[in-house]
Amino acid sequence: MNASDLRPSLAGGPHDVAVIGAGFSGIAAGVALLKQGIEDFVIFERSEQIGGTWFVNRYPGAEVDLESHIYSFSFEPYDWSRTHADWSELLGYLQGVARKWRLDEHTLLNTGVETVRWSDTAHTWSITAADGTEHGPFRAVISAVGFLNTPLIPSFLQGETVFQGDICHTSTWRDGLCLEGKTVGVLGTGSSAVQIVTEAERLGKAVKVFQGAPNWLLPKNARDFTPQERRWNRFKPVYYWRRYRLYLDYDRRQYGASHARVGGRVNRKRQKMVEAFLEQEMGAHPELKELLRPNFSVEARRTVVSDTYYAALRSPKTELVPHRVVDVTPTGVVDAQGQHHELDMIVLATGFDAANFLGTYRVIGENGLDLREQWSEGAEALYGLVTPNFPNLFMIFGPNTSGIPLVTFYEAQARFAAAMVKKLVRGRATIVRVRRSFHDYYNRRLQRRLSRTVWTEVPSYFHATSGKIISQWPFSPTAYLIGTRLARWFGVKAS
């Protein structure tokens, strides 16, 4: 039975709004629409459950890097069990929010989107699903898919593989896949890798970590809340005070891009912190310490947070291989030095195709323009929300909006989109488009600021293939909240 059979009222159209994605940002969009009195919308979700990232990322040890109180919706407090929630608790939270706001009644599950197409004459969008079904027309589309959703798979592992053991990317972890008693090879050393390495060292027979390049590491200080803390957290003033204090800390840290600006006060402070943590954890292991020391500034790549990774590397069960894997055999892998490593299981913690925004489907705008062509030198949009030649299309977690706290950004973007959609639904306009001059000025200023950050030092997923920084937000979250207000008043034109 397909999604259309389950939700016949949602299939086809017409409908006011299409929301693509049912993760954090898609739920934020749905709630924002309901708060604006807009109830005729359809959420397209390619997975079999609501939850987005936290439905697909269910590998052992998966948990959020941000504190639970700030990595959650401002309008939905929750009785968190840990300072940093794991994937199962986050998934339960998101699905609970969706049920409370009845978003499940608006959602087509198992319905991936293949093409989103604009009509120059009707001023509406149509959607072609992955199974070929046509949906629409829609007055507006809200893309809530982000950019960390297409796994990067090494070329030698694409298609059929000769490896006879288990192999899996962290974002496509299969139910029933286990680490117990196995020699596990982990490809990568980013945020997902450090979590899976910890679990593999705990449960497996042996672990080999294949490191192309090291990353700076900071302690996460994650723990369970005590029963007394949980009782206090259920008291809303205490809950929101905790959340507000976390927000202020992140806001101060990112003011003027101090955390990432060359010579920034916060950046200098964090450099001392990562150096001290490396010395504390690996000072007695000088060979390991040198292998783990990056040759770039802190924050130049995403700084990893973990309380357990260094300890897992010190274990006699773990071997750090300071080379990339270049080939696979029936019984293992071959590293860049030509050495063969026998493995029972390969875990790909190789990240995502982050340079390809909205890369899971095609978007065809005015005069048949393909969004991928427009963004061939790197994605750009006004506050990551709207881009020229694609009217009535709004984005959540769009270009240059990767800032902390993420959910605060999602909520601001959802409010912007819902306010613009309201103009269309109420008949006050048929087209909402970005003002080109405002868009171009904003992006010039943005790139000037980004050019003064440590993000320019080394290649990373922050960059497009052209070298342009397309993911990062170089100002504070408060600056972003103010900016989305200004964009609503001055940056778009409704006609």
Short mmCIF file of N, CA, C and O in Angstrom, two decimals, residues 256-299:
data_model
loop_
_atom_site.label_atom_id
_atom_site.label_comp_id
_atom_site.label_asym_id
_atom_site.label_seq_id
_atom_site.Cartn_x
_atom_site.Cartn_y
_atom_site.Cartn_z
N GLY A 256 30.08 38.74 16.14
CA GLY A 256 31.16 39.19 15.27
C GLY A 256 32.02 38.06 14.75
O GLY A 256 33.17 38.27 14.37
N ALA A 257 31.47 36.84 14.74
CA ALA A 257 32.21 35.65 14.30
C ALA A 257 33.48 35.45 15.12
O ALA A 257 34.49 34.93 14.62
N SER A 258 33.42 35.80 16.39
CA SER A 258 34.61 35.71 17.24
C SER A 258 35.11 34.27 17.35
O SER A 258 36.30 34.04 17.53
N HIS A 259 34.21 33.30 17.21
CA HIS A 259 34.61 31.90 17.31
C HIS A 259 35.37 31.43 16.07
O HIS A 259 36.13 30.46 16.14
N ALA A 260 35.16 32.12 14.94
CA ALA A 260 35.75 31.65 13.68
C ALA A 260 36.58 32.72 12.98
O ALA A 260 37.22 32.43 11.97
N ARG A 261 36.61 33.93 13.49
CA ARG A 261 37.38 34.99 12.85
C ARG A 261 38.85 34.81 13.14
O ARG A 261 39.24 34.45 14.26
N VAL A 262 39.69 35.03 12.15
CA VAL A 262 41.14 34.95 12.35
C VAL A 262 41.53 35.94 13.44
O VAL A 262 41.28 37.14 13.32
N GLY A 263 42.11 35.45 14.52
CA GLY A 263 42.49 36.30 15.64
C GLY A 263 41.35 36.64 16.58
O GLY A 263 41.54 37.43 17.51
N GLY A 264 40.17 36.06 16.38
CA GLY A 264 39.03 36.35 17.24
C GLY A 264 39.28 35.89 18.68
O GLY A 264 39.95 34.88 18.92
N ARG A 265 38.74 36.63 19.65
CA ARG A 265 38.98 36.32 21.06
C ARG A 265 38.52 34.90 21.40
O ARG A 265 39.23 34.14 22.05
N VAL A 266 37.31 34.55 20.97
CA VAL A 266 36.78 33.22 21.28
C VAL A 266 37.58 32.15 20.55
O VAL A 266 37.85 31.08 21.10
N ASN A 267 38.00 32.44 19.32
CA ASN A 267 38.78 31.46 18.58
C ASN A 267 40.10 31.18 19.27
O ASN A 267 40.54 30.02 19.37
N ARG A 268 40.76 32.22 19.77
CA ARG A 268 42.04 32.03 20.49
C ARG A 268 41.81 31.21 21.75
O ARG A 268 42.61 30.31 22.09
N LYS A 269 40.73 31.50 22.45
CA LYS A 269 40.41 30.76 23.68
C LYS A 269 40.16 29.29 23.39
O LYS A 269 40.65 28.41 24.10
N ARG A 270 39.41 29.03 22.32
CA ARG A 270 39.10 27.64 21.98
C ARG A 270 40.33 26.90 21.48
O ARG A 270 40.44 25.68 21.66
N GLN A 271 41.26 27.61 20.85
CA GLN A 271 42.51 26.97 20.43
C GLN A 271 43.27 26.45 21.64
O GLN A 271 43.80 25.33 21.63
N LYS A 272 43.30 27.24 22.70
CA LYS A 272 43.97 26.80 23.92
C LYS A 272 43.23 25.61 24.54
O LYS A 272 43.86 24.69 25.06
N MET A 273 41.90 25.62 24.44
CA MET A 273 41.11 24.54 25.02
C MET A 273 41.36 23.21 24.30
O MET A 273 41.54 22.17 24.95
N VAL A 274 41.40 23.23 22.97
CA VAL A 274 41.62 21.97 22.25
C VAL A 274 43.04 21.45 22.46
O VAL A 274 43.26 20.24 22.55
N GLU A 275 44.00 22.36 22.52
CA GLU A 275 45.38 21.95 22.77
C GLU A 275 45.50 21.32 24.15
O GLU A 275 46.16 20.28 24.32
N ALA A 276 44.85 21.94 25.14
CA ALA A 276 44.91 21.41 26.51
C ALA A 276 44.22 20.05 26.61
O ALA A 276 44.72 19.15 27.30
N PHE A 277 43.10 19.88 25.91
CA PHE A 277 42.38 18.62 25.96
C PHE A 277 43.19 17.51 25.31
O PHE A 277 43.26 16.38 25.82
N LEU A 278 43.84 17.82 24.19
CA LEU A 278 44.69 16.83 23.52
C LEU A 278 45.85 16.42 24.43
O LEU A 278 46.18 15.23 24.55
N GLU A 279 46.46 17.38 25.09
CA GLU A 279 47.58 17.08 25.99
C GLU A 279 47.10 16.27 27.18
O GLU A 279 47.76 15.29 27.59
N GLN A 280 45.97 16.64 27.74
CA GLN A 280 45.42 15.93 28.90
C GLN A 280 45.15 14.46 28.58
O GLN A 280 45.45 13.56 29.36
N GLU A 281 44.56 14.22 27.41
CA GLU A 281 44.13 12.87 27.06
C GLU A 281 45.24 12.03 26.43
O GLU A 281 45.26 10.80 26.56
N MET A 282 46.16 12.69 25.72
CA MET A 282 47.14 11.94 24.94
C MET A 282 48.59 12.29 25.27
O MET A 282 49.50 11.84 24.58
N GLY A 283 48.81 13.06 26.32
CA GLY A 283 50.17 13.45 26.67
C GLY A 283 51.08 12.28 26.96
O GLY A 283 52.29 12.33 26.70
N ALA A 284 50.50 11.21 27.48
CA ALA A 284 51.30 10.01 27.79
C ALA A 284 51.47 9.11 26.57
O ALA A 284 52.12 8.05 26.67
N HIS A 285 50.92 9.51 25.44
CA HIS A 285 51.01 8.73 24.20
C HIS A 285 51.48 9.66 23.08
O HIS A 285 50.69 10.03 22.19
N PRO A 286 52.74 10.06 23.11
CA PRO A 286 53.21 11.10 22.17
C PRO A 286 53.03 10.76 20.69
O PRO A 286 52.74 11.65 19.89
N GLU A 287 53.18 9.49 20.32
CA GLU A 287 53.00 9.14 18.90
C GLU A 287 51.55 9.34 18.47
O GLU A 287 51.28 9.90 17.39
N LEU A 288 50.61 8.91 19.31
CA LEU A 288 49.19 9.13 19.01
C LEU A 288 48.87 10.62 18.99
O LEU A 288 48.12 11.09 18.14
N LYS A 289 49.44 11.34 19.95
CA LYS A 289 49.14 12.78 20.05
C LYS A 289 49.53 13.51 18.77
O LYS A 289 48.77 14.36 18.28
N GLU A 290 50.66 13.16 18.20
CA GLU A 290 51.09 13.82 16.97
C GLU A 290 50.20 13.45 15.79
O GLU A 290 49.91 14.30 14.93
N LEU A 291 49.74 12.22 15.75
CA LEU A 291 48.84 11.82 14.68
C LEU A 291 47.50 12.53 14.78
O LEU A 291 46.81 12.73 13.77
N LEU A 292 47.11 12.91 15.99
CA LEU A 292 45.81 13.51 16.23
C LEU A 292 45.83 15.03 16.20
O LEU A 292 44.78 15.66 16.38
N ARG A 293 46.99 15.62 15.97
CA ARG A 293 47.09 17.09 15.96
C ARG A 293 46.86 17.62 14.55
O ARG A 293 47.67 17.39 13.66
N PRO A 294 45.77 18.37 14.32
CA PRO A 294 45.53 18.94 12.99
C PRO A 294 46.55 20.03 12.66
O PRO A 294 47.19 20.61 13.55
N ASN A 295 46.68 20.34 11.39
CA ASN A 295 47.59 21.41 10.94
C ASN A 295 46.82 22.65 10.53
O ASN A 295 47.28 23.43 9.70
N PHE A 296 45.62 22.82 11.10
CA PHE A 296 44.81 24.00 10.82
C PHE A 296 44.23 24.53 12.12
O PHE A 296 44.27 23.86 13.16
N SER A 297 43.70 25.73 12.07
CA SER A 297 43.15 26.38 13.26
C SER A 297 41.88 25.70 13.73
O SER A 297 41.14 25.09 12.94
N VAL A 298 41.62 25.82 15.01
CA VAL A 298 40.34 25.33 15.53
C VAL A 298 39.20 26.06 14.81
O VAL A 298 39.31 27.25 14.49
N GLU A 299 38.14 25.34 14.50
CA GLU A 299 36.95 25.80 13.80
C GLU A 299 37.13 25.88 12.29
O GLU A 299 36.16 26.13 11.56
#
